């Protein structure tokens, strides 16, 4: 009887720990927009590209608390380090363009483990319609479980920063919330912010937000409201908005804005280098 009681107690503790969430588990506005023609048209089709890693990047799997497996493209640091960068895909999925960007970040940042996480469980879109279907259909509970699995894979001593574009921009912020005291940095490119002040109070890092001033979705109004919410939460955010359209710096975008992309890259890599040098 005592053994049964202890087993049930452990199960309940595990359940409560698993059920803790950074955000209410519901689809955000960006997921809801993904099925609209207007949002889909804002994303140019990716150019064909096959990535061959020059630094030993490889696909891996890791466990998630729901009993499933999750996937990621992992580039291990040359020397043992507790520094991890989580890279979050934009709405196409973990395609070869994202793997290339993860590799660029690895080369730029130095001795950092880079984990580009597959948030669609193996699905990669090549059409706007499929991208809209995958993004709008992604289960928020599964998305959060994948992030928690990645955090567990990095380990309790890991110092974690995150970066993402579009859908991944919002996931980067949610990741920082879930990382707790392990979070050291967060870069979000035109992603949907967490709006609730009480939830933002749980952040243990500042945020670098890079936004597209001409877009209608993560609009200047949405960005201003996010800045105000961060202020009320007592958290620091640095924002730069470019005179550019949504997806201006997406790794998969053949119509990217070169000047804005280069400036945003400089800001984000300088920010991340400082975070990992502490």
GROMACS .gro file of C-alpha atoms in nm:
model
  278
    1UNK     CA    1   0.000   0.000   0.000
    2UNK     CA    2   0.281   0.237   0.089
    3UNK     CA    3   0.454   0.161  -0.243
    4UNK     CA    4   0.129   0.230  -0.430
    5UNK     CA    5   0.087   0.561  -0.247
    6UNK     CA    6   0.440   0.671  -0.334
    7UNK     CA    7   0.389   0.571  -0.698
    8UNK     CA    8   0.067   0.773  -0.721
    9UNK     CA    9   0.231   1.071  -0.549
   10UNK     CA   10   0.522   1.068  -0.794
   11UNK     CA   11   0.282   1.041  -1.087
   12UNK     CA   12   0.085   1.341  -0.962
   13UNK     CA   13   0.402   1.549  -0.916
   14UNK     CA   14   0.516   1.455  -1.266
   15UNK     CA   15   0.175   1.547  -1.408
   16UNK     CA   16   0.172   1.884  -1.235
   17UNK     CA   17   0.525   1.959  -1.353
   18UNK     CA   18   0.435   1.865  -1.708
   19UNK     CA   19   0.114   2.069  -1.701
   20UNK     CA   20   0.290   2.391  -1.605
   21UNK     CA   21   0.275   2.624  -1.901
   22UNK     CA   22   0.428   2.955  -2.004
   23UNK     CA   23   0.111   3.043  -2.185
   24UNK     CA   24  -0.251   2.938  -2.204
   25UNK     CA   25  -0.248   2.642  -2.439
   26UNK     CA   26  -0.443   2.786  -2.729
   27UNK     CA   27  -0.356   2.891  -3.081
   28UNK     CA   28  -0.228   3.246  -3.110
   29UNK     CA   29  -0.334   3.496  -3.376
   30UNK     CA   30  -0.051   3.403  -3.610
   31UNK     CA   31  -0.163   3.041  -3.620
   32UNK     CA   32  -0.515   3.159  -3.700
   33UNK     CA   33  -0.390   3.386  -3.981
   34UNK     CA   34  -0.192   3.104  -4.143
   35UNK     CA   35  -0.491   2.967  -4.331
   36UNK     CA   36  -0.581   3.303  -4.488
   37UNK     CA   37  -0.485   3.383  -4.848
   38UNK     CA   38  -0.346   3.723  -4.751
   39UNK     CA   39  -0.099   3.577  -4.504
   40UNK     CA   40   0.001   3.301  -4.742
   41UNK     CA   41   0.069   3.547  -5.024
   42UNK     CA   42   0.308   3.738  -4.798
   43UNK     CA   43   0.552   3.446  -4.815
   44UNK     CA   44   0.754   3.384  -5.131
   45UNK     CA   45   0.807   3.018  -5.217
   46UNK     CA   46   1.147   2.890  -5.100
   47UNK     CA   47   1.411   2.834  -5.364
   48UNK     CA   48   1.526   2.472  -5.403
   49UNK     CA   49   1.819   2.407  -5.171
   50UNK     CA   50   1.984   2.100  -5.021
   51UNK     CA   51   2.199   2.156  -4.718
   52UNK     CA   52   2.518   1.960  -4.663
   53UNK     CA   53   2.671   2.042  -4.326
   54UNK     CA   54   3.037   2.147  -4.320
   55UNK     CA   55   3.061   2.143  -3.940
   56UNK     CA   56   2.913   1.808  -3.845
   57UNK     CA   57   2.548   1.906  -3.807
   58UNK     CA   58   2.313   1.610  -3.797
   59UNK     CA   59   1.951   1.520  -3.730
   60UNK     CA   60   1.884   1.382  -3.384
   61UNK     CA   61   1.583   1.276  -3.179
   62UNK     CA   62   1.505   1.349  -2.816
   63UNK     CA   63   1.234   1.238  -2.575
   64UNK     CA   64   0.926   1.442  -2.490
   65UNK     CA   65   0.709   1.408  -2.181
   66UNK     CA   66   0.407   1.285  -2.379
   67UNK     CA   67   0.592   0.963  -2.461
   68UNK     CA   68   0.680   1.065  -2.815
   69UNK     CA   69   1.005   1.165  -2.982
   70UNK     CA   70   1.096   1.502  -3.130
   71UNK     CA   71   1.352   1.593  -3.396
   72UNK     CA   72   1.620   1.858  -3.429
   73UNK     CA   73   1.920   1.952  -3.641
   74UNK     CA   74   2.205   1.957  -3.392
   75UNK     CA   75   2.548   2.112  -3.427
   76UNK     CA   76   2.766   2.022  -3.132
   77UNK     CA   77   3.018   2.275  -3.007
   78UNK     CA   78   3.381   2.194  -3.081
   79UNK     CA   79   3.464   2.205  -2.709
   80UNK     CA   80   3.240   2.111  -2.416
   81UNK     CA   81   3.019   2.404  -2.319
   82UNK     CA   82   2.690   2.469  -2.143
   83UNK     CA   83   2.591   2.731  -2.402
   84UNK     CA   84   2.296   2.638  -2.623
   85UNK     CA   85   2.121   2.830  -2.899
   86UNK     CA   86   1.771   2.712  -2.986
   87UNK     CA   87   1.674   2.798  -3.345
   88UNK     CA   88   1.303   2.810  -3.428
   89UNK     CA   89   1.181   2.756  -3.783
   90UNK     CA   90   0.951   2.989  -3.971
   91UNK     CA   91   0.624   2.861  -4.108
   92UNK     CA   92   0.764   2.625  -4.374
   93UNK     CA   93   0.911   2.392  -4.113
   94UNK     CA   94   1.264   2.271  -4.043
   95UNK     CA   95   1.379   2.287  -4.403
   96UNK     CA   96   1.735   2.300  -4.537
   97UNK     CA   97   1.732   2.680  -4.538
   98UNK     CA   98   1.685   2.678  -4.159
   99UNK     CA   99   1.963   2.423  -4.121
  100UNK     CA  100   2.191   2.652  -4.322
  101UNK     CA  101   2.097   2.949  -4.102
  102UNK     CA  102   2.165   2.741  -3.791
  103UNK     CA  103   2.508   2.662  -3.932
  104UNK     CA  104   2.575   3.030  -4.006
  105UNK     CA  105   2.488   3.114  -3.647
  106UNK     CA  106   2.715   2.836  -3.522
  107UNK     CA  107   3.006   2.973  -3.727
  108UNK     CA  108   2.939   3.329  -3.615
  109UNK     CA  109   2.892   3.268  -3.243
  110UNK     CA  110   3.188   3.043  -3.176
  111UNK     CA  111   3.177   2.763  -2.921
  112UNK     CA  112   2.800   2.719  -2.886
  113UNK     CA  113   2.577   2.414  -2.925
  114UNK     CA  114   2.309   2.493  -3.183
  115UNK     CA  115   1.978   2.308  -3.183
  116UNK     CA  116   1.735   2.383  -3.467
  117UNK     CA  117   1.413   2.227  -3.343
  118UNK     CA  118   1.156   2.059  -3.565
  119UNK     CA  119   0.820   2.192  -3.448
  120UNK     CA  120   0.615   2.008  -3.710
  121UNK     CA  121   0.729   1.652  -3.625
  122UNK     CA  122   0.890   1.583  -3.960
  123UNK     CA  123   0.657   1.777  -4.187
  124UNK     CA  124   0.813   2.035  -4.421
  125UNK     CA  125   0.602   2.249  -4.655
  126UNK     CA  126   0.692   2.335  -5.013
  127UNK     CA  127   0.363   2.510  -5.094
  128UNK     CA  128   0.194   2.802  -4.920
  129UNK     CA  129  -0.117   2.592  -4.871
  130UNK     CA  130   0.074   2.318  -4.689
  131UNK     CA  131   0.262   2.573  -4.478
  132UNK     CA  132  -0.068   2.730  -4.378
  133UNK     CA  133  -0.212   2.389  -4.295
  134UNK     CA  134   0.090   2.281  -4.087
  135UNK     CA  135   0.114   2.607  -3.895
  136UNK     CA  136  -0.257   2.654  -3.829
  137UNK     CA  137  -0.294   2.287  -3.739
  138UNK     CA  138   0.000   2.269  -3.496
  139UNK     CA  139  -0.123   2.164  -3.152
  140UNK     CA  140  -0.012   2.424  -2.891
  141UNK     CA  141   0.025   2.151  -2.628
  142UNK     CA  142   0.254   1.950  -2.856
  143UNK     CA  143   0.456   2.262  -2.944
  144UNK     CA  144   0.516   2.334  -2.577
  145UNK     CA  145   0.602   1.970  -2.508
  146UNK     CA  146   0.865   1.977  -2.784
  147UNK     CA  147   1.021   2.291  -2.637
  148UNK     CA  148   1.030   2.136  -2.290
  149UNK     CA  149   1.190   1.824  -2.438
  150UNK     CA  150   1.461   2.036  -2.599
  151UNK     CA  151   1.528   2.209  -2.267
  152UNK     CA  152   1.560   1.870  -2.098
  153UNK     CA  153   1.794   1.753  -2.375
  154UNK     CA  154   2.021   2.055  -2.317
  155UNK     CA  155   2.026   1.971  -1.947
  156UNK     CA  156   1.969   2.161  -1.622
  157UNK     CA  157   2.306   2.338  -1.637
  158UNK     CA  158   2.259   2.472  -1.990
  159UNK     CA  159   2.251   2.844  -2.059
  160UNK     CA  160   1.998   2.886  -2.336
  161UNK     CA  161   1.930   3.163  -2.586
  162UNK     CA  162   1.672   3.140  -2.862
  163UNK     CA  163   1.607   3.289  -3.205
  164UNK     CA  164   1.326   3.245  -3.456
  165UNK     CA  165   1.147   3.397  -3.753
  166UNK     CA  166   0.774   3.445  -3.819
  167UNK     CA  167   0.601   3.154  -3.638
  168UNK     CA  168   0.940   3.081  -3.483
  169UNK     CA  169   0.967   3.436  -3.354
  170UNK     CA  170   0.672   3.377  -3.125
  171UNK     CA  171   0.809   3.034  -3.032
  172UNK     CA  172   1.142   3.193  -2.939
  173UNK     CA  173   0.965   3.410  -2.680
  174UNK     CA  174   0.760   3.117  -2.548
  175UNK     CA  175   1.081   2.914  -2.527
  176UNK     CA  176   1.246   3.185  -2.316
  177UNK     CA  177   0.951   3.174  -2.076
  178UNK     CA  178   0.970   2.795  -2.047
  179UNK     CA  179   1.347   2.802  -1.997
  180UNK     CA  180   1.307   2.983  -1.666
  181UNK     CA  181   1.637   3.078  -1.505
  182UNK     CA  182   1.827   2.896  -1.779
  183UNK     CA  183   1.727   3.165  -2.030
  184UNK     CA  184   2.006   3.409  -2.117
  185UNK     CA  185   1.874   3.568  -2.437
  186UNK     CA  186   1.581   3.584  -2.677
  187UNK     CA  187   1.570   3.712  -3.036
  188UNK     CA  188   1.235   3.724  -3.211
  189UNK     CA  189   1.188   3.824  -3.574
  190UNK     CA  190   0.832   3.951  -3.640
  191UNK     CA  191   0.670   3.685  -3.425
  192UNK     CA  192   0.347   3.705  -3.228
  193UNK     CA  193   0.423   3.829  -2.875
  194UNK     CA  194   0.285   3.686  -2.555
  195UNK     CA  195   0.042   3.959  -2.455
  196UNK     CA  196  -0.033   3.893  -2.090
  197UNK     CA  197   0.174   4.102  -1.847
  198UNK     CA  198   0.154   3.840  -1.571
  199UNK     CA  199   0.305   3.577  -1.799
  200UNK     CA  200   0.582   3.809  -1.917
  201UNK     CA  201   0.682   3.865  -1.554
  202UNK     CA  202   0.820   3.510  -1.559
  203UNK     CA  203   1.094   3.604  -1.810
  204UNK     CA  204   1.450   3.579  -1.681
  205UNK     CA  205   1.604   3.750  -1.984
  206UNK     CA  206   1.561   4.059  -2.193
  207UNK     CA  207   1.431   4.039  -2.550
  208UNK     CA  208   1.557   4.169  -2.884
  209UNK     CA  209   1.261   4.223  -3.116
  210UNK     CA  210   1.316   4.276  -3.488
  211UNK     CA  211   0.999   4.373  -3.670
  212UNK     CA  212   0.868   4.467  -4.013
  213UNK     CA  213   0.714   4.813  -4.003
  214UNK     CA  214   0.510   4.769  -4.321
  215UNK     CA  215   0.331   4.449  -4.230
  216UNK     CA  216  -0.034   4.427  -4.124
  217UNK     CA  217  -0.011   4.130  -3.887
  218UNK     CA  218   0.262   4.196  -3.630
  219UNK     CA  219   0.187   4.562  -3.692
  220UNK     CA  220   0.346   4.867  -3.528
  221UNK     CA  221   0.039   4.874  -3.300
  222UNK     CA  222   0.100   4.515  -3.188
  223UNK     CA  223   0.469   4.591  -3.132
  224UNK     CA  224   0.388   4.904  -2.928
  225UNK     CA  225   0.147   4.706  -2.712
  226UNK     CA  226   0.415   4.441  -2.658
  227UNK     CA  227   0.664   4.706  -2.551
  228UNK     CA  228   0.414   4.846  -2.303
  229UNK     CA  229   0.338   4.499  -2.165
  230UNK     CA  230   0.710   4.430  -2.119
  231UNK     CA  231   0.746   4.763  -1.939
  232UNK     CA  232   0.456   4.683  -1.706
  233UNK     CA  233   0.611   4.341  -1.641
  234UNK     CA  234   0.940   4.507  -1.546
  235UNK     CA  235   1.128   4.346  -1.833
  236UNK     CA  236   1.368   4.495  -2.083
  237UNK     CA  237   1.303   4.483  -2.457
  238UNK     CA  238   1.503   4.636  -2.740
  239UNK     CA  239   1.304   4.688  -3.057
  240UNK     CA  240   1.403   4.778  -3.410
  241UNK     CA  241   1.142   4.808  -3.683
  242UNK     CA  242   1.245   4.814  -4.047
  243UNK     CA  243   1.067   4.972  -4.341
  244UNK     CA  244   1.012   4.626  -4.478
  245UNK     CA  245   0.744   4.364  -4.527
  246UNK     CA  246   0.676   4.055  -4.319
  247UNK     CA  247   0.930   3.776  -4.372
  248UNK     CA  248   1.197   4.021  -4.488
  249UNK     CA  249   1.472   3.812  -4.325
  250UNK     CA  250   1.327   3.461  -4.342
  251UNK     CA  251   1.606   3.218  -4.435
  252UNK     CA  252   1.373   3.062  -4.694
  253UNK     CA  253   1.266   3.391  -4.855
  254UNK     CA  254   1.416   3.450  -5.203
  255UNK     CA  255   1.274   3.805  -5.198
  256UNK     CA  256   1.434   3.905  -4.870
  257UNK     CA  257   1.523   4.266  -4.796
  258UNK     CA  258   1.903   4.260  -4.815
  259UNK     CA  259   1.978   4.580  -4.621
  260UNK     CA  260   1.729   4.506  -4.343
  261UNK     CA  261   1.840   4.144  -4.320
  262UNK     CA  262   2.207   4.236  -4.289
  263UNK     CA  263   2.138   4.497  -4.021
  264UNK     CA  264   1.914   4.260  -3.825
  265UNK     CA  265   2.179   3.986  -3.850
  266UNK     CA  266   2.442   4.222  -3.708
  267UNK     CA  267   2.217   4.322  -3.418
  268UNK     CA  268   2.112   3.966  -3.336
  269UNK     CA  269   2.460   3.810  -3.351
  270UNK     CA  270   2.615   4.090  -3.145
  271UNK     CA  271   2.337   4.047  -2.889
  272UNK     CA  272   2.387   3.669  -2.872
  273UNK     CA  273   2.766   3.694  -2.848
  274UNK     CA  274   2.728   3.916  -2.541
  275UNK     CA  275   2.486   3.672  -2.382
  276UNK     CA  276   2.717   3.376  -2.426
  277UNK     CA  277   3.026   3.565  -2.312
  278UNK     CA  278   2.889   3.621  -1.961
   0.00000   0.00000   0.00000
